[in-house]
Coordinates of C-alpha atoms in Angstrom, one line a residue:
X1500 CA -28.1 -16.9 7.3
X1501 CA -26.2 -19.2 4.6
X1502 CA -25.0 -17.4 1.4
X1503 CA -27.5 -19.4 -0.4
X1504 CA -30.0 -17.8 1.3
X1505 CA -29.7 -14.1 0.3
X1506 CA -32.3 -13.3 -2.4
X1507 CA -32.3 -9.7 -2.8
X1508 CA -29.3 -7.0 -2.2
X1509 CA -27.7 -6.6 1.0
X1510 CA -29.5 -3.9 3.3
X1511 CA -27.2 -0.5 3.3
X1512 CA -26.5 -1.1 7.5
X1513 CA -24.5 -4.2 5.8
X1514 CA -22.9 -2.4 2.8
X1515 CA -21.2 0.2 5.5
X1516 CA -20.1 -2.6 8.3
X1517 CA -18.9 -4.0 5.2
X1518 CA -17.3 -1.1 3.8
X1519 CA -15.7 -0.3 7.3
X1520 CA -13.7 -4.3 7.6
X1521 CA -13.0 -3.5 4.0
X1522 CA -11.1 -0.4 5.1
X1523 CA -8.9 -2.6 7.5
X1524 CA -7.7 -4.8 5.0
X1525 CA -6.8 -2.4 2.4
X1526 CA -3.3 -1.8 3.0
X1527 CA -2.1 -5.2 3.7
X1528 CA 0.4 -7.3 1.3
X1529 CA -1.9 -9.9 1.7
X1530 CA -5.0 -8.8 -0.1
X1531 CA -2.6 -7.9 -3.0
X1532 CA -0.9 -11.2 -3.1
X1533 CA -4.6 -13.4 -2.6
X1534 CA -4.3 -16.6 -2.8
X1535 CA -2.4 -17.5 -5.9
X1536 CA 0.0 -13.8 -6.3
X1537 CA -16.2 -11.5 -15.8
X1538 CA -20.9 -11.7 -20.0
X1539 CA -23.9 -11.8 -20.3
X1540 CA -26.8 -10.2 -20.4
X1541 CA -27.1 -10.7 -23.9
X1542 CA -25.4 -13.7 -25.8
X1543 CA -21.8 -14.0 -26.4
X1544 CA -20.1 -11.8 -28.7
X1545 CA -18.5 -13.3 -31.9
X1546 CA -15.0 -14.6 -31.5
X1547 CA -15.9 -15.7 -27.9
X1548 CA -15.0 -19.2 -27.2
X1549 CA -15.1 -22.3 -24.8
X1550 CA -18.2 -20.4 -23.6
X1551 CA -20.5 -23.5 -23.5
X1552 CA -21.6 -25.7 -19.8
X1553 CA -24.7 -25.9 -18.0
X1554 CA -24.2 -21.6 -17.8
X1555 CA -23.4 -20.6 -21.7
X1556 CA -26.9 -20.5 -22.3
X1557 CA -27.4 -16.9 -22.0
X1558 CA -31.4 -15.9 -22.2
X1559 CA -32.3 -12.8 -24.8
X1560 CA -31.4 -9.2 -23.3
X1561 CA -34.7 -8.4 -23.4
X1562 CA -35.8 -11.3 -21.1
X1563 CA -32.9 -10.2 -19.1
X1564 CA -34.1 -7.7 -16.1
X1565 CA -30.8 -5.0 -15.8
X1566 CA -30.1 -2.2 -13.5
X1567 CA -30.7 1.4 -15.1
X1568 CA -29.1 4.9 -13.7
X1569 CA -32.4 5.5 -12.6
X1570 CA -32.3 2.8 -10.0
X1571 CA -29.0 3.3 -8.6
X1572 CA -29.1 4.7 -5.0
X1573 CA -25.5 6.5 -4.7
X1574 CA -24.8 7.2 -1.1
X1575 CA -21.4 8.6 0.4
X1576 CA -19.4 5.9 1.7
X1577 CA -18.0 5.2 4.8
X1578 CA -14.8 4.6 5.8
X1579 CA -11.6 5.9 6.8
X1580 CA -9.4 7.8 4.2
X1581 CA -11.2 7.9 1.7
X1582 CA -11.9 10.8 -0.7
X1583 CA -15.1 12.2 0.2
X1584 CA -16.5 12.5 -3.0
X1585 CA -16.2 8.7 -3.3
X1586 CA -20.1 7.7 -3.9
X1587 CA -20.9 4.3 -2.6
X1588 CA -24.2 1.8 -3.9
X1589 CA -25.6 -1.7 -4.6
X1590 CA -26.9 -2.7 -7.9
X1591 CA -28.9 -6.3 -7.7
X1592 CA -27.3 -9.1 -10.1
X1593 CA -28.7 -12.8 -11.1
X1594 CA -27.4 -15.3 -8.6
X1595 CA -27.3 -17.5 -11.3
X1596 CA -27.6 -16.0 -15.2
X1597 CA -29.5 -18.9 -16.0
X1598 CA -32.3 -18.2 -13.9
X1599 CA -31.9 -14.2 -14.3
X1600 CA -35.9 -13.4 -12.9
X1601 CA -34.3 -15.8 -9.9
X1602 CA -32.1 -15.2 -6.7
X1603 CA -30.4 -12.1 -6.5
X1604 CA -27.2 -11.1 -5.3
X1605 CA -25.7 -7.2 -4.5
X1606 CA -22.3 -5.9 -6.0
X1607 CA -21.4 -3.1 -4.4
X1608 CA -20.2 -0.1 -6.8
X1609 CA -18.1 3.1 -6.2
X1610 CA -17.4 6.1 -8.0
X1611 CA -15.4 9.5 -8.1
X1612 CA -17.1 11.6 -11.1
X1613 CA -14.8 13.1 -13.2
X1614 CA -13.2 16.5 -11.7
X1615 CA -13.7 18.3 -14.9
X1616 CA -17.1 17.5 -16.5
X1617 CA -16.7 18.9 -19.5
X1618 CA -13.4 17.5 -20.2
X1619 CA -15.1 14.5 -19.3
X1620 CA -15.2 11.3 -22.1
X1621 CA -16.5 8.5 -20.4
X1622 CA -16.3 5.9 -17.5
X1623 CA -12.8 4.5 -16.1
X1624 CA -13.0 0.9 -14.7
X1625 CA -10.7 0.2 -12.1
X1626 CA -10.7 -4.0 -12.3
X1627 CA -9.7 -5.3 -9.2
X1628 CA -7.0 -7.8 -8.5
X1629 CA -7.2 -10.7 -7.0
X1630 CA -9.1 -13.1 -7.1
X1631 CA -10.1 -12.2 -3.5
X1632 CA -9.5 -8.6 -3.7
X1633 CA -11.5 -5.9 -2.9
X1634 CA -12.4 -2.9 -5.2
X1635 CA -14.9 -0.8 -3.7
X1636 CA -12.1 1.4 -2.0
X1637 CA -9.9 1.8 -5.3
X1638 CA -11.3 5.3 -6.7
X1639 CA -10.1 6.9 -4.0
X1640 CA -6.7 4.5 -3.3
X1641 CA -5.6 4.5 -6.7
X1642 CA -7.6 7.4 -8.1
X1643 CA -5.4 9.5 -6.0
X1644 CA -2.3 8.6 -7.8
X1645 CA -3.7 8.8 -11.8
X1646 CA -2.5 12.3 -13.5
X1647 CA -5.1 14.9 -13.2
X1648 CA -6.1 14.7 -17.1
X1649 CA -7.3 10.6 -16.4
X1650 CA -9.3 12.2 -13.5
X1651 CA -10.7 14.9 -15.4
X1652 CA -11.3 12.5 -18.1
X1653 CA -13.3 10.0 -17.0
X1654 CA -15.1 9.0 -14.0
X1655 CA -13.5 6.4 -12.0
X1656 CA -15.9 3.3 -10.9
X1657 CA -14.9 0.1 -9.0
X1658 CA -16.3 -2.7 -7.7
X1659 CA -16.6 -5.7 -4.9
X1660 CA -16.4 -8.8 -6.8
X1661 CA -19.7 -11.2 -5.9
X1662 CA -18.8 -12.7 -2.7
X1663 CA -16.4 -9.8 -1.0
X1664 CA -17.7 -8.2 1.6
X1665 CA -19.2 -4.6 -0.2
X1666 CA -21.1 -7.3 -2.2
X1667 CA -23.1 -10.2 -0.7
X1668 CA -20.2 -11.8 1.0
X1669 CA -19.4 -14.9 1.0
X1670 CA -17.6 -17.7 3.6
X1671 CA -15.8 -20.9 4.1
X1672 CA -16.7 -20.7 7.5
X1673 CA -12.7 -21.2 8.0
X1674 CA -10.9 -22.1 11.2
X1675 CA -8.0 -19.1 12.7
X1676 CA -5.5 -21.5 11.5
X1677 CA -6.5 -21.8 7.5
X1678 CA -6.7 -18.1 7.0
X1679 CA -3.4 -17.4 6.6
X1680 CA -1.8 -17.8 3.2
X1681 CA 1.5 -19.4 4.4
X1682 CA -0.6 -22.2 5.6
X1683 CA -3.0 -22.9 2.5
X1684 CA -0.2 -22.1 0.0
X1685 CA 0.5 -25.6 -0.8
X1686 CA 4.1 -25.6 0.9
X1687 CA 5.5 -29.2 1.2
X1688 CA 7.0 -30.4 4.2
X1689 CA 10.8 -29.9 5.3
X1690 CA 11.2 -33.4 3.4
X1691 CA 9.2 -32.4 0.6
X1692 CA 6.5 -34.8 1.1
X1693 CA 2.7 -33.0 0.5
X1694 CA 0.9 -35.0 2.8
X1695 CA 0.1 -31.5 4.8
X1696 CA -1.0 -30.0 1.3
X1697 CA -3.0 -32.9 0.7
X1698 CA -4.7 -32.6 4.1
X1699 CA -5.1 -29.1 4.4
X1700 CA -6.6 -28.8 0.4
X1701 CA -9.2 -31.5 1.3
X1702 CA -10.2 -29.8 4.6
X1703 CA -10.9 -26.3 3.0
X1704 CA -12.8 -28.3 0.3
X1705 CA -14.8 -29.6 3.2
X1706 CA -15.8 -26.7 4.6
X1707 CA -16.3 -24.5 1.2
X1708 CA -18.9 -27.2 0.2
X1709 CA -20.5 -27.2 3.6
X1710 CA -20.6 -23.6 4.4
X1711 CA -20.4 -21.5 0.8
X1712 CA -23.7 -22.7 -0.6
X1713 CA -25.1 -21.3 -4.5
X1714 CA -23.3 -18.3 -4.3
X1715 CA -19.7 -20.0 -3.8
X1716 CA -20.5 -22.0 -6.5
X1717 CA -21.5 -18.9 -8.5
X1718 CA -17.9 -17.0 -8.4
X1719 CA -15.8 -17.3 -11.5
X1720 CA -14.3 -15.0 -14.0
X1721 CA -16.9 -15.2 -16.2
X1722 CA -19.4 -14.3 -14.1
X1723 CA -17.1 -11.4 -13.2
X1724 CA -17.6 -10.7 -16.7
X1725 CA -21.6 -10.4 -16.7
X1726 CA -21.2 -8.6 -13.2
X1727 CA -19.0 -6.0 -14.8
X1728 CA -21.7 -5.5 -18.0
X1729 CA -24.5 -5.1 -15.6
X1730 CA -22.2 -2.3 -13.8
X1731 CA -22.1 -0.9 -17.1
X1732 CA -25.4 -0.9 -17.6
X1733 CA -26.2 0.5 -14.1
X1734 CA -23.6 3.6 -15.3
X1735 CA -25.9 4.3 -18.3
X1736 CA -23.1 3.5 -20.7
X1737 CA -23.0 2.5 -23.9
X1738 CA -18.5 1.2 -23.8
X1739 CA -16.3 1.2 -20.9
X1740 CA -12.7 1.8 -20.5
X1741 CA -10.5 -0.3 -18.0
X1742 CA -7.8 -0.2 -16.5
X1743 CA -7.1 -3.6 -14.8
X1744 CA -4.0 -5.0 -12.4
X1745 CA -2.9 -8.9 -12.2
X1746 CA -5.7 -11.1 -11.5
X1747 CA -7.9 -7.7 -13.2
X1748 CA -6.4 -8.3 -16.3
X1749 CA -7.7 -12.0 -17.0
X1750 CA -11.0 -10.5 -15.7
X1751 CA -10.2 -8.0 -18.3
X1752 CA -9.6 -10.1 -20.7
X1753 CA -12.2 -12.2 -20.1
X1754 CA -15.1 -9.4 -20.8
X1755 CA -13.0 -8.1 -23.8
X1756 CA -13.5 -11.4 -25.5
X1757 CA -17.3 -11.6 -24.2
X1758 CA -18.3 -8.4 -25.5
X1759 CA -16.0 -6.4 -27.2
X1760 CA -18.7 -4.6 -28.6
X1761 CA -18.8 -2.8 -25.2
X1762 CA -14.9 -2.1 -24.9
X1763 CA -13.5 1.4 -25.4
X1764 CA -10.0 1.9 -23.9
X1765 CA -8.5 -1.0 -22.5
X1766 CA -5.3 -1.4 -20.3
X1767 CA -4.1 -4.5 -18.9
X1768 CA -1.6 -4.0 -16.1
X1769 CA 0.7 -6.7 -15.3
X1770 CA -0.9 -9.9 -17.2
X1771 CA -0.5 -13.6 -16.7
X1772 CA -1.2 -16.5 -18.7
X1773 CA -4.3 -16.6 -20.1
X1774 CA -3.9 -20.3 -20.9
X1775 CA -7.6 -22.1 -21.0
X1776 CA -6.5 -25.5 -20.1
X1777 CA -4.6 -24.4 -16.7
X1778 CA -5.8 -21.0 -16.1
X1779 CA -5.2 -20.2 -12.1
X1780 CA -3.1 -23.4 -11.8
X1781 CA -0.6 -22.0 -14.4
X1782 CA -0.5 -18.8 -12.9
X1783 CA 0.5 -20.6 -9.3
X1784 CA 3.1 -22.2 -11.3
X1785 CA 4.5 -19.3 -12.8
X1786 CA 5.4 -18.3 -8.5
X1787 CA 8.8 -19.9 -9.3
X1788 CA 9.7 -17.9 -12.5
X1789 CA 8.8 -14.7 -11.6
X1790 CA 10.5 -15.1 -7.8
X1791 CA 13.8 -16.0 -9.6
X1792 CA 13.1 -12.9 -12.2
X1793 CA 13.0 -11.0 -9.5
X1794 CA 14.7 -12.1 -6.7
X1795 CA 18.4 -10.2 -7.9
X1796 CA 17.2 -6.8 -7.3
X1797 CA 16.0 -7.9 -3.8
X1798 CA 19.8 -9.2 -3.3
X1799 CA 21.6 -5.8 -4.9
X1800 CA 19.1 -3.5 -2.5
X1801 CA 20.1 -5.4 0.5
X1802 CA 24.0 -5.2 0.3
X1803 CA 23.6 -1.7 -1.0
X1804 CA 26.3 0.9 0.7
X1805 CA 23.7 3.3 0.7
X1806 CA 20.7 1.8 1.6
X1807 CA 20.0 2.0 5.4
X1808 CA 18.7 -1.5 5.6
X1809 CA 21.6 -3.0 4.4
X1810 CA 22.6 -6.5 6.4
X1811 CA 24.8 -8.2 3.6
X1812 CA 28.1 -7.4 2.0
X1813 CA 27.8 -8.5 -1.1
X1814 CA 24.6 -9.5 -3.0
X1815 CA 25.9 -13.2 -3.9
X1816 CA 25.3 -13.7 -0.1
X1817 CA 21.8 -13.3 -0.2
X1818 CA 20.4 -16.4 -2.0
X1819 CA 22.4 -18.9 0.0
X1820 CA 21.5 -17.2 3.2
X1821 CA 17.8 -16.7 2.8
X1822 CA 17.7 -20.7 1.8
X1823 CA 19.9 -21.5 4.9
X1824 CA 17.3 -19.5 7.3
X1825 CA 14.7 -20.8 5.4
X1826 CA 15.6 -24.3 6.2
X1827 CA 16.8 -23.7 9.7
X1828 CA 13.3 -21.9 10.3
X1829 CA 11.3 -24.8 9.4
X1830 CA 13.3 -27.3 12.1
X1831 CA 13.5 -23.7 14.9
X1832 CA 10.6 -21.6 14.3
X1833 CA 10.5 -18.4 16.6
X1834 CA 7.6 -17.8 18.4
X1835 CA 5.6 -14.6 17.0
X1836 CA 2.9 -13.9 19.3
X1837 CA -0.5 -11.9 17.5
X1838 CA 0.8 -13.4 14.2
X1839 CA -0.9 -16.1 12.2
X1840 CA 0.1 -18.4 12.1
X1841 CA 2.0 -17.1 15.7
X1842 CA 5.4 -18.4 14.8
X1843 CA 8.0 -17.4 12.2
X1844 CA 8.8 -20.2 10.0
X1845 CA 10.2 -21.4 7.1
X1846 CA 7.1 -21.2 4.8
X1847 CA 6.2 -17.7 6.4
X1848 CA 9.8 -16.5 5.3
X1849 CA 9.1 -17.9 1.7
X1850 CA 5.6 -16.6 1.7
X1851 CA 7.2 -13.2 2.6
X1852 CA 9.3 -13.3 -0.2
X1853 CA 6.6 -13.7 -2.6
X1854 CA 4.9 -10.6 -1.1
X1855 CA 7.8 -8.5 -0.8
X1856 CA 8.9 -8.9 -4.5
X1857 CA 6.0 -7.2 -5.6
X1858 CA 7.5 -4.0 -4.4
X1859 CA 10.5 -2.2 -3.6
X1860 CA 8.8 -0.6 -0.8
X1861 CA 8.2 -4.0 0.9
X1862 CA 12.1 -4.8 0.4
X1863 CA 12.4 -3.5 4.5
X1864 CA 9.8 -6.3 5.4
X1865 CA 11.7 -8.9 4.0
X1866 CA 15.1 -7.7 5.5
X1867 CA 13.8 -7.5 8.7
X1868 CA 12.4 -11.1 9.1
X1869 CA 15.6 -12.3 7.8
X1870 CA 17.6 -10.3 10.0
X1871 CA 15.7 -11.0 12.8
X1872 CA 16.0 -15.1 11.9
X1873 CA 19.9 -14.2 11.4
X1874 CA 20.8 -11.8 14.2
X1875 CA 18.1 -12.9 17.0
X1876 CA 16.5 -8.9 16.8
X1877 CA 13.4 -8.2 17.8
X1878 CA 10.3 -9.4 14.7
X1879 CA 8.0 -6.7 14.0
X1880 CA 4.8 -6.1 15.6
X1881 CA 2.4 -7.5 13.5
X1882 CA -0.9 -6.1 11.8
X1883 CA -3.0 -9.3 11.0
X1884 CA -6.2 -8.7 9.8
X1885 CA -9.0 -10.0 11.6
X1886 CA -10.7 -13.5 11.1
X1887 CA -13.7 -11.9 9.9
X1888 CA -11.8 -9.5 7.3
X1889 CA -10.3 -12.8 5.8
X1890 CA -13.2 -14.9 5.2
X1891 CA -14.3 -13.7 1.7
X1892 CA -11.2 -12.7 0.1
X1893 CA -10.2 -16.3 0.9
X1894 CA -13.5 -17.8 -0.3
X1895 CA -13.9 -15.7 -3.3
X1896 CA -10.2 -16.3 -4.2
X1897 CA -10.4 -20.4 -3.7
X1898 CA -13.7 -20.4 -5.8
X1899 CA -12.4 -18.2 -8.6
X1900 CA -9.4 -20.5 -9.5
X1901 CA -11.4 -23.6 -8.8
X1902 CA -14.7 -23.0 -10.1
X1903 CA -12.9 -21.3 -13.6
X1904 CA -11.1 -24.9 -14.5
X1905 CA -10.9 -27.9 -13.3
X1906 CA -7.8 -29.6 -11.4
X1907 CA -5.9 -32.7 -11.9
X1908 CA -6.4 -35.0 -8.8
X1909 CA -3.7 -37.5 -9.7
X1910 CA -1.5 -36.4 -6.0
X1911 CA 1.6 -38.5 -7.1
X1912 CA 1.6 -36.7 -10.5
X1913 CA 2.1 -33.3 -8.2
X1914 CA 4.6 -34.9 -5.9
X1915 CA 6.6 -35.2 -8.7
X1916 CA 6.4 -31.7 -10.0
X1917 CA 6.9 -31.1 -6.4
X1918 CA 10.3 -32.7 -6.0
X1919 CA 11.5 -31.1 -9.4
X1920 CA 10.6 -27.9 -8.8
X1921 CA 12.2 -27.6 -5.2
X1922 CA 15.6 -28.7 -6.9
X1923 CA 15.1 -26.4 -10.3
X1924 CA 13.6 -23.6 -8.1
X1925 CA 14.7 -24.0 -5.1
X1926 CA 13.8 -20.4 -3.6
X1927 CA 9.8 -21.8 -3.9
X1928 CA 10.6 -24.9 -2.5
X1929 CA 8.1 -26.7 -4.6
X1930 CA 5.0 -24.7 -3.5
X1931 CA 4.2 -23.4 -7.1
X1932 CA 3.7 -26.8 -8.1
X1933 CA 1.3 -28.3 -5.2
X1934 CA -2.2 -29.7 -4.5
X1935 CA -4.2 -26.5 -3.7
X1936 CA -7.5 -26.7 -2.9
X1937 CA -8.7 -27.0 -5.9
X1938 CA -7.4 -30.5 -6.5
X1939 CA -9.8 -31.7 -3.9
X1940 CA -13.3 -29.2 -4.8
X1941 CA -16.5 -30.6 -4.6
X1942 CA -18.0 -29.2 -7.8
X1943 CA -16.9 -29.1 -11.3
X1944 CA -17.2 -26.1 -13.8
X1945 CA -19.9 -25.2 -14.7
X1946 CA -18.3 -23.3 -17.9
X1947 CA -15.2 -23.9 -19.8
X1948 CA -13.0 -21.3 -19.7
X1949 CA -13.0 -18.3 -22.5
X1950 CA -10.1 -18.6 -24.6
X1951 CA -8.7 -15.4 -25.4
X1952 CA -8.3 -14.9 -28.6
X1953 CA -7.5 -11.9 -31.2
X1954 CA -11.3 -11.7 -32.4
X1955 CA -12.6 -8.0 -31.7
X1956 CA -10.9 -4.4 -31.8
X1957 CA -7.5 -3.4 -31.4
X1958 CA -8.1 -1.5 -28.1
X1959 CA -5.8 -3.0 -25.6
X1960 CA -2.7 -1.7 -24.7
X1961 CA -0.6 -4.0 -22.1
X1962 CA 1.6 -3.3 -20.0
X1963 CA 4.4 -5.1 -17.9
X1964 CA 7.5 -4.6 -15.5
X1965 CA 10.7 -7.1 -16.7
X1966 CA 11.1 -8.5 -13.2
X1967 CA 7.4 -9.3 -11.6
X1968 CA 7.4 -12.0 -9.3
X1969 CA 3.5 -13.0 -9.5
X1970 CA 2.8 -11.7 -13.1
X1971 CA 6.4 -12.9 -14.9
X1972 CA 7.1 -10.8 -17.9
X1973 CA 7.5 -14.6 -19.7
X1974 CA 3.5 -15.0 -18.8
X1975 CA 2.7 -11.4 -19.9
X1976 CA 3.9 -12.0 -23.7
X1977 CA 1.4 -15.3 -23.8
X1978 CA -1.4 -12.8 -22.8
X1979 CA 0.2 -10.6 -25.5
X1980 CA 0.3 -13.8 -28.2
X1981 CA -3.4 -14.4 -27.6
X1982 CA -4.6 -11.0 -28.0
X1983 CA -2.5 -10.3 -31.4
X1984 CA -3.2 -7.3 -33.3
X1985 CA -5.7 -6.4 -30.9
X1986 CA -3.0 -5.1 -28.2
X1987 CA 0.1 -3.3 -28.0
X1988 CA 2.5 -4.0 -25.3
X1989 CA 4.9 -1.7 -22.8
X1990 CA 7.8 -3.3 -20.6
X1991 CA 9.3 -1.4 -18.3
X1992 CA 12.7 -2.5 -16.9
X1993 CA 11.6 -2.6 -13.3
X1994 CA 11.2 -5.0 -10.9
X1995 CA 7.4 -5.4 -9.2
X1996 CA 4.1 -6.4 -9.2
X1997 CA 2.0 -3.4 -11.1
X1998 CA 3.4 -0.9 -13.1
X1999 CA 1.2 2.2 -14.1
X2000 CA 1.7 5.1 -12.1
X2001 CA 3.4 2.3 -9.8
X2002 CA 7.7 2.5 -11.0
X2003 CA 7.7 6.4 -11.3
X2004 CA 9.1 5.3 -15.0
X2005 CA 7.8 8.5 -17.1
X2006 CA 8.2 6.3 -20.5
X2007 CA 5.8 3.6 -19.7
X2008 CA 3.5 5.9 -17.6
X2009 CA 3.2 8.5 -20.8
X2010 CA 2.3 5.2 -22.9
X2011 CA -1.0 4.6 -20.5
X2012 CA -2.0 8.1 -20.1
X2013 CA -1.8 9.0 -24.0
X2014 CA -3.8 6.3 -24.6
X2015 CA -6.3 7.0 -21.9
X2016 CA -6.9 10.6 -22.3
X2017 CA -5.9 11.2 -26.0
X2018 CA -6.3 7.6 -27.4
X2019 CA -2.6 7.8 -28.7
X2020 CA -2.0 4.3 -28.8
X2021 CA 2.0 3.0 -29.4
X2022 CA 2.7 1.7 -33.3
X2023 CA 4.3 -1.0 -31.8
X2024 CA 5.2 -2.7 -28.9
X2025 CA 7.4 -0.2 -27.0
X2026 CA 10.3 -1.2 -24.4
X2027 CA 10.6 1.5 -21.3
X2028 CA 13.9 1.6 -20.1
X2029 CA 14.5 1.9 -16.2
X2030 CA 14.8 5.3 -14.7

């Protein structure tokens, strides 16, 4: 069946197969890292703007059929590790929010109830990162690691974004070889030419047109916007509180500006630029900031005395030698059977790097491909998800960032940015700046982007570590400029992707769980320093 053939939520048998691939791909660097690193059921708020295309048209909330509490079905969900209070269920949405009595799709919705009811004030959202990532699982994931008084506070909902696989999935219909992220990155040739981007970007296009159908075209950020207020409806709520990561923040953001009417608490964790004219393609090019941002406290763990994965002397060795293997990878690559693609390479290294910055934990990963490049050791096994697990985290992240703005197609205008970025930023080799498939998509917008903008309540506290290499602390304060009075900001002097209850840094944790429990919201904007 083609995704534009679903017209009514997926059956339950679907939402648990779905729920159980989810459960595979959970713990991998590469759902967290997609492939860059949401409105209206009612019509737009005041203050929202670039709302209008053939979509702004928003038809009266009382035309507007919505999910209520009473026609929710919560079910226990299935899956592996998960908390078992986690509830699992399908509400129905508008494929398309023109046509709201048309098509409908399923998001699939999950919830841990509060764990003190009557300490309880309200609903948590947990906004998922991405775009391509999954949410359905994150109540029990990263429920597990908020402070008891969040979890006695509120209950904690997430979500499939339309098109993952808890929700009416959707598909490229990719071949084994474009569903890795090393190869549709756009990284140029050893020569720097971007021929292979070029011809890899069209082919995806190719096959998202042929295989995604209405409901590829239907993913974007807004969307993700009217999705969310129809989860909120669902709930029975009158506001919801947030708390979303990365990609979750501009999604965030987004709904905030949309209906702020409908916003209570609102954290945004590790924010990019929110810039309307660029959106997604700025945030690709912001790779080769934040990888040079953070990229010194990779080089200080690994010549460490004391750390056991030490293989440097000195950290002023790292750099040079992680370009040199680089480079000598991309003329040698070393066979790595099971892997995708199953060789190491130079882009695989780089595409590593980006992946491992986000973490300290991940540090070892890095170290060992390196290493292994360097010494001749043995690679690790690898854990590559399966084809099927890929499909829609690649499909829904390619039709988020192409479907929310339009790309420039001009190629020699990228092989340009190409060539300067690999000598200004050389540790990216020019990737940030490439042809991704967006350059080559089939449709255009069929919104213009929201621009944030400082219209609504002050109800958003930020916050952001110093060294992030996919959400660079130099993007964050542009989220912060566009929000104004309307947010406060924490930086924390660490280095990775996320930072609540992510750094163990007491100060800027404190900041988020005042706010969400007591409402105790910083003055002003409030520097954490590293612990």
């Amino acid at each position: 069946m083609r995704n534009d053939e679903y017209t009514e939520a997926a059956p339950r048998a679907t939402r648990r197969e779905a729920t159980r691939r989810r459960a595979v791909i959970v713990s991998t660097p590469l759902v967290a890292v997609s492939l860059l690193a949401t409105a209206m059921a009612a019509a737009p708020a005041a203050g929202a703007r670039g709302t209008g295309g053939s979509g702004a048209g928003a038809p009266r909330a009382s035309t507007v059929p919505t999910p209520s509490p009473e026609t929710v079905d919560w079910q226990r969900c299935s899956g592996k590790g998960l908390d078992p209070r986690q509830e699992c269920a399908s509400i129905a949405v508008p494929l398309d929010y023109r046509a709201p009595h048309g098509k409908q799709i399923s998001i699939g919705v999950s919830r841990i109830r509060s764990e003190r009811p009557q300490a309880r004030r309200g609903t948590l959202l947990l906004i998922p990162e991405g775009p391509g990532g999954s949410g359905i699982n994150r109540p029990s994931t990263h429920g597990r690691n908020l402070p008891q008084s969040v979890r006695d506070a509120y209950d904690l909902v997430s979500f499939d974004p339309r098109g993952m696989d808890a929700s009416t999935p959707a598909s490229c219909g990719l071949a084994h070889e474009d569903l890795s992220f090393s190869s549709i990155r756009p990284w140029p040739e050893q020569d720097g030419s971007i021929d292979r981007s070029v011809a890899t970007g069209k082919r995806l296009a190719e096959n998202c047109a042929r295989n995604g159908g209405a409901l590829l075209r239907s993913i974007s950020t807004i969307n993700e916007a009217r999705d969310i207020d129809r989860i909120r409806q669902a709930l029975g709520e009158r506001k919801l509180s947030a708390w979303g990561v990365s990609y979750g923040t501009y999604a965030g953001a987004v709904y905030a500006q949309l209906f702020p009417h409908r916003t209570d608490r609102w954290v945004l964790d590790s924010s990019n630029d929110p810039d309307p004219e660029r959106v997604a393609r700025g945030w690709t090019a912001n790779f080769a900031i934040g990888v040079e941002d953070a990229f010194p406290d990779f080089a200080a763990w690994a010549a460490d005395p004391e750390n056991e994965h030490r293989f440097v002397d000195d950290p002023a060795e790292v750099r040079p030698l992680f370009l040199r293997l680089a480079e000598r990878l991309d003329r040698e690559p070393i066979p790595w059977p099971g892997a995708n693609p199953a060789e190491l390479n130079g882009d695989v290294l780089r595409q590593t790097l980006l992946s491992s910055l986000n973490s300290k934990s991940r540090f070892p990963a890095l170290a060992q491909l390196m290493r292994a490049a360097r010494d001749g050791s043995p690679l690790p096994v690898t854990s590559t998800p399966p084809d099927e697990a890929l499909q829609a985290t690649i499909a829904v992240s390619a039709a988020t960032i192409c479907n929310d703005v339009s790309w420039p197609g001009d190629l020699a205008e990228y092989q340009r940015k190409v060539t300067e970025s690999r000598r200004t930023h050389p540790l990216t080799a020019g990737m940030p700046e490439g042809p991704m498939v967006c350059a080559f998509w089939k449709h255009h917008p069929a919104e213009k982007p929201v621009r944030i903008t400082s219209d609504g309540p002050s109800n958003v506290l930020m916050i952001q570590n110093r060294r992030d290499a996919a959400t660079p602390l130099s993007a964050g304060l542009r989220m912060r400029a566009a929000l104004g009075d309307r947010a406060r900001m924490v930086i924390v002097d660490a280095v990775g992707h996320g930072s609540y209850v992510s750094n163990g840094n007491a100060c800027g944790d404190r900041a988020v769980t005042d706010y969400l429990v007591h409402g105790t919201r910083p003055d002003q904007d409030l520097s954490c320093p590293a612990e």
